[in-house]
Amino acid sequence: MSIVIDGSLAFDTIETPEIRMEKIVGGSCAYSVLAASYFTDPKIVAVVGSDFPSEVIELFQSRGVDTRGLTIEKGKTFHWEGRYGHDPNQRTTIKTELNVFQDFKPELIPDYRNADIVFLGNIDPDIQEDIRLQLDSPKLVAMDTINLWINIKRDALLKVVRDVDMFFANDEEVKMLTGENNLITAGKKLLEMGPSFMIVKKGEHGALLLNKDFVFGTIAFPCENVVDPTGAGDSFGGGFLGYLDKVKSFDEKHLRRASVYGSVMASFTIEKFGIERLKSLTLEQIEQRYSEFSKLMSF
Ligand code: AMP
């Protein structure tokens, strides 16, 4: 099988109660392709400016990522600034500068069009829809988003939601989209809007996978030293879908396991700033944490 992943590649400025990090490499796509790359060889669709470090593109390539769909434009790379308080689940966006994403019109190369799995990672919903319309006959199309797009492009976003199979959204986003406070009710409402599967991410409280027949809950790995929660959601999505691409199955057993692998990848991401932790994991470390999850969740 094959998987195409889009989303932002960014410079992130991140402030936590302890430290401020200026313009480190991030973006939804950076996290999700790196997380997926431990299971499969993802194909990337994104744009960066001429200021984006070539070493990061080389890092993607060294991890088996197909970067033919990466456009390098004259101009500045996407920049996002976020601030965390003492509660890592509470984040404020200070700044979003789209820069080269402003006029990005992706054109998929032919072998990207017949991907089996497509992850429309968090970016402008008009770009997500543009990509979706270029696909031949994917087996699974998943999407993610962020509060900004719900606020400023709600209708365009709901149009994408209507036509995807799987929607990853966090607790705040599902509440914003449905007006429901109960996450199960909100998840079910979103299932009625189009997707067959909803994944409601709850930060340090784990994630819920819902469809019309079952609900599965995964805990988040108990981590006492959360350095930077940025990218946890994208790593979850990348790990989840990368695993499905590897096992070539969408049955319930594999969807449950995919949720756990998603949580495993997210739990590594938050241990260091930016993509640092995802650069140098080993398959042994991933499998070991997966078995720890299995012990933690068994009763
Ligand atoms: P997460 O913590 O999983 O929600 O994702 C954080 C990443 O999303 C950061 O690396 C940001 O660069 C990126 N990001 C923030 N806002 C947006 C946006 N509006 N569109 C696309 N990516 C964004």
Coordinates of C-alpha atoms and ligand atoms in Angstrom, one line a residue:
M1 CA 0.0 0.0 0.0
S2 CA 1.1 3.6 -0.1
I3 CA 0.3 6.7 1.9
V4 CA 0.3 10.4 1.0
I5 CA 0.5 13.0 3.8
D6 CA 0.0 16.7 3.5
G7 CA 0.1 19.5 6.0
S8 CA 2.3 22.4 7.1
L9 CA 6.0 22.5 7.3
A10 CA 6.8 25.3 9.6
F11 CA 9.1 27.4 11.8
D12 CA 7.4 27.3 15.3
T13 CA 8.0 29.7 18.1
I14 CA 7.0 27.9 21.3
E15 CA 6.7 29.3 24.7
T16 CA 6.3 27.1 27.8
P17 CA 6.3 28.4 31.4
E18 CA 10.0 27.4 31.5
I19 CA 11.5 28.5 28.1
R20 CA 10.9 30.2 24.8
M21 CA 12.2 28.5 21.6
E22 CA 12.4 30.7 18.5
K23 CA 11.7 29.3 15.1
I24 CA 12.4 25.7 15.5
V25 CA 11.3 23.3 12.7
G26 CA 7.8 22.0 13.1
G27 CA 4.5 21.9 11.2
S28 CA 1.7 19.3 11.2
C29 CA 3.3 17.5 8.2
A30 CA 6.8 17.3 9.8
Y31 CA 5.4 15.5 12.8
S32 CA 3.1 13.2 10.9
V33 CA 5.5 12.1 8.1
L34 CA 8.2 11.4 10.7
A35 CA 5.9 9.4 12.9
A36 CA 4.6 7.5 9.8
S37 CA 8.1 6.8 8.6
Y38 CA 8.7 4.3 11.4
F39 CA 6.0 2.1 9.8
T40 CA 6.1 2.8 6.0
D41 CA 7.5 5.2 3.4
P42 CA 5.1 8.2 3.2
K43 CA 4.9 10.6 0.3
I44 CA 4.8 14.2 1.3
V45 CA 2.8 17.1 -0.2
A46 CA 3.7 20.5 1.2
V47 CA 5.5 23.8 0.5
V48 CA 8.4 25.5 2.2
G49 CA 10.2 28.8 1.6
S50 CA 13.8 29.1 0.5
D51 CA 14.7 29.6 4.2
F52 CA 13.8 26.0 5.1
P53 CA 16.8 24.0 6.1
S54 CA 17.9 21.5 3.5
E55 CA 19.1 19.2 6.4
V56 CA 15.5 18.6 7.4
I57 CA 14.5 17.6 3.8
E58 CA 17.6 15.3 3.9
L59 CA 16.4 13.9 7.2
F60 CA 13.0 13.1 5.7
Q61 CA 14.7 11.4 2.8
S62 CA 17.0 9.4 5.1
R63 CA 13.8 8.1 6.8
G64 CA 12.4 6.9 3.5
V65 CA 10.0 9.8 2.9
D66 CA 9.2 10.5 -0.7
T67 CA 9.8 14.3 -1.1
R68 CA 9.0 14.7 -4.8
G69 CA 5.7 16.3 -3.7
L70 CA 7.5 19.0 -1.7
T71 CA 7.7 22.4 -3.4
I72 CA 10.3 24.9 -2.5
E73 CA 9.1 28.5 -3.2
K74 CA 10.9 31.8 -3.1
G75 CA 9.8 33.4 0.1
K76 CA 9.3 32.5 3.8
T77 CA 8.2 29.2 5.3
F78 CA 4.9 29.1 7.3
H79 CA 5.4 30.4 10.9
W80 CA 3.3 29.6 13.9
E81 CA 3.7 30.8 17.5
G82 CA 2.0 29.2 20.4
R83 CA 2.1 29.6 24.2
Y84 CA 1.4 26.9 26.8
G85 CA 0.5 27.6 30.4
H86 CA 1.1 25.3 33.3
D87 CA -1.7 23.0 31.9
P88 CA -0.1 21.4 28.7
N89 CA -3.7 20.9 27.4
Q90 CA -4.2 24.7 27.3
R91 CA -2.5 26.4 24.4
T92 CA -2.9 29.9 22.9
T93 CA -2.0 30.6 19.3
I94 CA -0.2 33.9 19.3
K95 CA 0.6 34.1 15.6
T96 CA 0.0 32.2 12.3
E97 CA 1.8 33.4 9.2
L98 CA 0.9 31.4 6.2
N99 CA 3.7 32.9 4.0
V100 CA 4.3 30.4 1.1
F101 CA 1.1 28.5 1.9
Q102 CA -0.9 31.6 1.0
D103 CA -0.9 30.8 -2.7
F104 CA -0.1 27.1 -2.6
K105 CA -2.0 25.1 -5.3
P106 CA -0.7 21.5 -5.0
E107 CA -0.6 19.4 -8.1
L108 CA -0.2 15.7 -7.3
I109 CA 2.3 13.8 -9.4
P110 CA 0.6 10.7 -11.0
D111 CA 1.8 8.0 -8.6
Y112 CA 0.6 10.1 -5.7
R113 CA -2.9 10.2 -7.1
N114 CA -3.4 6.5 -6.7
A115 CA -2.3 6.3 -3.0
D116 CA -4.2 3.9 -0.9
I117 CA -4.3 6.0 2.2
V118 CA -4.3 9.8 2.2
F119 CA -3.8 11.9 5.3
L120 CA -5.1 15.4 4.7
G121 CA -3.1 16.8 7.6
N122 CA -3.9 20.1 9.3
I123 CA -3.7 23.0 6.7
D124 CA -6.1 25.3 4.9
P125 CA -9.3 23.2 4.1
D126 CA -9.3 24.6 0.5
I127 CA -5.8 23.0 0.0
Q128 CA -7.1 19.7 1.6
E129 CA -10.1 19.7 -0.8
D130 CA -7.8 20.5 -3.8
I131 CA -5.8 17.4 -2.9
R132 CA -8.8 15.2 -2.3
L133 CA -10.2 16.0 -5.7
Q134 CA -7.0 14.8 -7.4
L135 CA -7.2 11.4 -5.9
D136 CA -8.0 8.3 -8.0
S137 CA -9.7 5.8 -5.7
P138 CA -8.1 5.8 -2.3
K139 CA -9.1 3.2 0.2
L140 CA -9.0 5.6 3.2
V141 CA -8.9 9.4 3.3
A142 CA -8.3 10.9 6.8
M143 CA -8.1 14.5 7.9
D144 CA -7.1 16.7 10.8
T145 CA -7.5 20.4 11.4
I146 CA -7.0 23.2 14.0
N147 CA -9.2 25.8 15.7
L148 CA -8.1 28.6 13.3
W149 CA -9.7 26.9 10.3
I150 CA -12.9 26.2 12.3
N151 CA -13.0 29.9 13.1
I152 CA -12.2 31.4 9.7
K153 CA -13.1 28.7 7.1
R154 CA -15.9 26.6 8.7
D155 CA -17.9 26.0 5.6
A156 CA -14.9 24.9 3.5
L157 CA -13.8 22.7 6.4
L158 CA -17.2 21.0 6.7
K159 CA -17.1 20.3 3.0
V160 CA -13.9 18.3 3.4
V161 CA -15.3 16.6 6.6
R162 CA -18.4 15.4 4.5
D163 CA -16.2 13.4 2.1
V164 CA -13.5 11.9 4.2
D165 CA -13.6 8.4 5.9
M166 CA -11.8 9.4 9.1
F167 CA -11.6 12.6 11.0
F168 CA -8.9 13.3 13.7
A169 CA -9.9 16.3 15.9
N170 CA -9.2 17.3 19.5
D171 CA -11.7 17.8 22.3
E172 CA -11.8 21.6 21.8
E173 CA -12.3 21.2 18.0
V174 CA -15.2 18.7 18.2
K175 CA -16.9 20.9 20.8
M176 CA -16.5 24.0 18.5
L177 CA -17.8 22.1 15.5
T178 CA -20.9 20.6 17.1
G179 CA -21.7 22.8 20.1
E180 CA -21.8 19.6 22.2
N181 CA -19.8 19.4 25.5
N182 CA -20.0 15.6 25.7
L183 CA -17.3 14.1 23.6
I184 CA -19.2 11.0 22.7
T185 CA -22.3 13.0 21.6
A186 CA -20.0 15.4 19.7
G187 CA -18.2 12.5 18.0
K188 CA -21.5 10.8 17.0
K189 CA -22.7 14.1 15.6
L190 CA -19.6 14.4 13.5
L191 CA -20.0 10.8 12.3
E192 CA -23.4 11.9 11.0
M193 CA -21.7 14.6 9.0
G194 CA -19.7 12.2 6.8
P195 CA -16.8 10.3 8.2
S196 CA -17.1 6.6 9.1
F197 CA -14.5 7.0 11.9
M198 CA -13.9 9.8 14.4
I199 CA -10.8 10.0 16.5
V200 CA -11.2 12.5 19.4
K201 CA -7.8 13.4 20.8
K202 CA -7.8 14.4 24.4
G203 CA -4.2 15.4 25.0
E204 CA -2.9 14.0 28.2
H205 CA -6.1 12.1 28.6
G206 CA -5.6 9.9 25.5
A207 CA -7.9 9.4 22.6
L208 CA -11.3 7.9 21.6
L209 CA -11.9 6.0 18.4
L210 CA -15.6 5.9 17.4
N211 CA -17.6 4.5 14.6
K212 CA -21.2 3.4 14.5
D213 CA -20.5 -0.1 15.9
F214 CA -17.8 0.5 18.6
V215 CA -15.9 2.9 20.8
F216 CA -12.3 2.3 21.8
G217 CA -10.4 4.4 24.3
T218 CA -6.6 4.7 24.5
I219 CA -4.8 6.3 27.4
A220 CA -2.0 8.7 26.9
F221 CA 1.3 7.3 28.1
P222 CA 1.9 8.5 31.7
C223 CA 4.7 11.0 31.2
E224 CA 6.0 13.1 34.1
N225 CA 8.2 15.3 32.0
V226 CA 6.2 16.9 29.2
V227 CA 8.7 19.2 27.5
D228 CA 6.7 20.4 24.5
P229 CA 3.2 19.1 23.6
T230 CA 3.3 20.6 20.1
G231 CA 2.8 18.1 17.4
A232 CA 1.4 15.3 19.6
G233 CA -1.8 15.2 17.6
D234 CA 0.0 15.1 14.3
S235 CA 2.3 12.4 15.5
F236 CA -0.7 10.4 16.7
G237 CA -2.3 10.7 13.2
G238 CA 1.0 9.8 11.4
G239 CA 1.6 6.8 13.6
F240 CA -2.0 5.6 13.4
L241 CA -2.2 5.8 9.6
G242 CA 1.4 4.7 9.0
Y243 CA 0.7 1.5 11.0
L244 CA -2.5 0.9 8.9
D245 CA -0.5 1.3 5.7
K246 CA 2.0 -1.2 7.0
V247 CA -0.6 -3.9 8.0
K248 CA -2.8 -3.2 5.0
S249 CA -5.9 -3.7 7.0
F250 CA -8.7 -1.5 8.3
D251 CA -10.5 -4.1 10.5
E252 CA -11.4 -3.3 14.1
K253 CA -8.5 -5.1 15.6
H254 CA -6.0 -3.1 13.5
L255 CA -7.8 0.1 14.1
R256 CA -7.5 -0.4 17.9
R257 CA -3.8 -1.2 17.5
A258 CA -3.4 1.8 15.3
S259 CA -4.8 4.0 18.1
V260 CA -2.2 2.6 20.5
Y261 CA 0.7 3.1 18.0
G262 CA -0.6 6.7 17.5
S263 CA -0.5 7.2 21.3
V264 CA 3.0 5.7 21.4
M265 CA 4.3 8.1 18.7
A266 CA 2.7 11.1 20.4
S267 CA 4.2 10.1 23.7
F268 CA 7.7 10.3 22.2
T269 CA 7.1 13.6 20.5
I270 CA 6.3 15.5 23.7
E271 CA 9.5 14.3 25.4
K272 CA 11.6 16.9 23.5
F273 CA 11.1 20.2 21.7
G274 CA 9.9 20.1 18.1
I275 CA 10.7 17.1 16.0
E276 CA 13.8 16.3 18.0
R277 CA 12.6 13.1 19.6
L278 CA 11.1 11.8 16.3
K279 CA 14.4 12.1 14.5
S280 CA 16.2 9.3 16.3
L281 CA 13.8 6.7 17.6
T282 CA 14.4 3.0 17.1
L283 CA 11.8 0.3 16.2
E284 CA 12.8 -1.4 19.4
Q285 CA 11.9 1.7 21.5
I286 CA 8.5 1.9 19.7
E287 CA 7.7 -1.8 20.3
Q288 CA 8.8 -1.6 23.9
R289 CA 6.5 1.3 24.6
Y290 CA 3.7 -0.5 22.7
S291 CA 4.1 -3.4 25.1
E292 CA 4.1 -1.1 28.1
F293 CA 0.8 0.3 26.8
S294 CA -0.6 -3.2 26.5
K295 CA 0.3 -3.8 30.2
L296 CA -1.1 -0.4 31.3
M297 CA -4.4 -1.0 29.5
S298 CA -5.0 -4.6 30.4
F299 CA -7.2 -5.5 33.3
Ligands
AMP1 P1 -0.6 20.0 17.1 O1 0.2 20.3 18.3 O2 -0.6 18.5 16.8 O3 -2.0 20.6 17.1 O4 0.2 20.7 15.9 C1 1.0 21.8 16.0 C2 1.7 22.1 14.7 O5 0.7 22.6 13.8 C3 2.7 23.1 14.8 O6 4.0 22.6 14.4 C4 2.3 24.2 13.8 O7 3.3 24.7 13.0 C5 1.2 23.6 13.0 N1 0.1 24.6 12.8 C6 -0.4 25.5 13.7 N2 -1.4 26.2 13.2 C7 -1.6 25.7 12.0 C8 -2.5 26.0 10.9 N3 -3.4 27.0 11.0 N4 -2.4 25.3 9.8 C9 -1.5 24.3 9.6 N5 -0.6 24.0 10.6 C10 -0.6 24.7 11.7

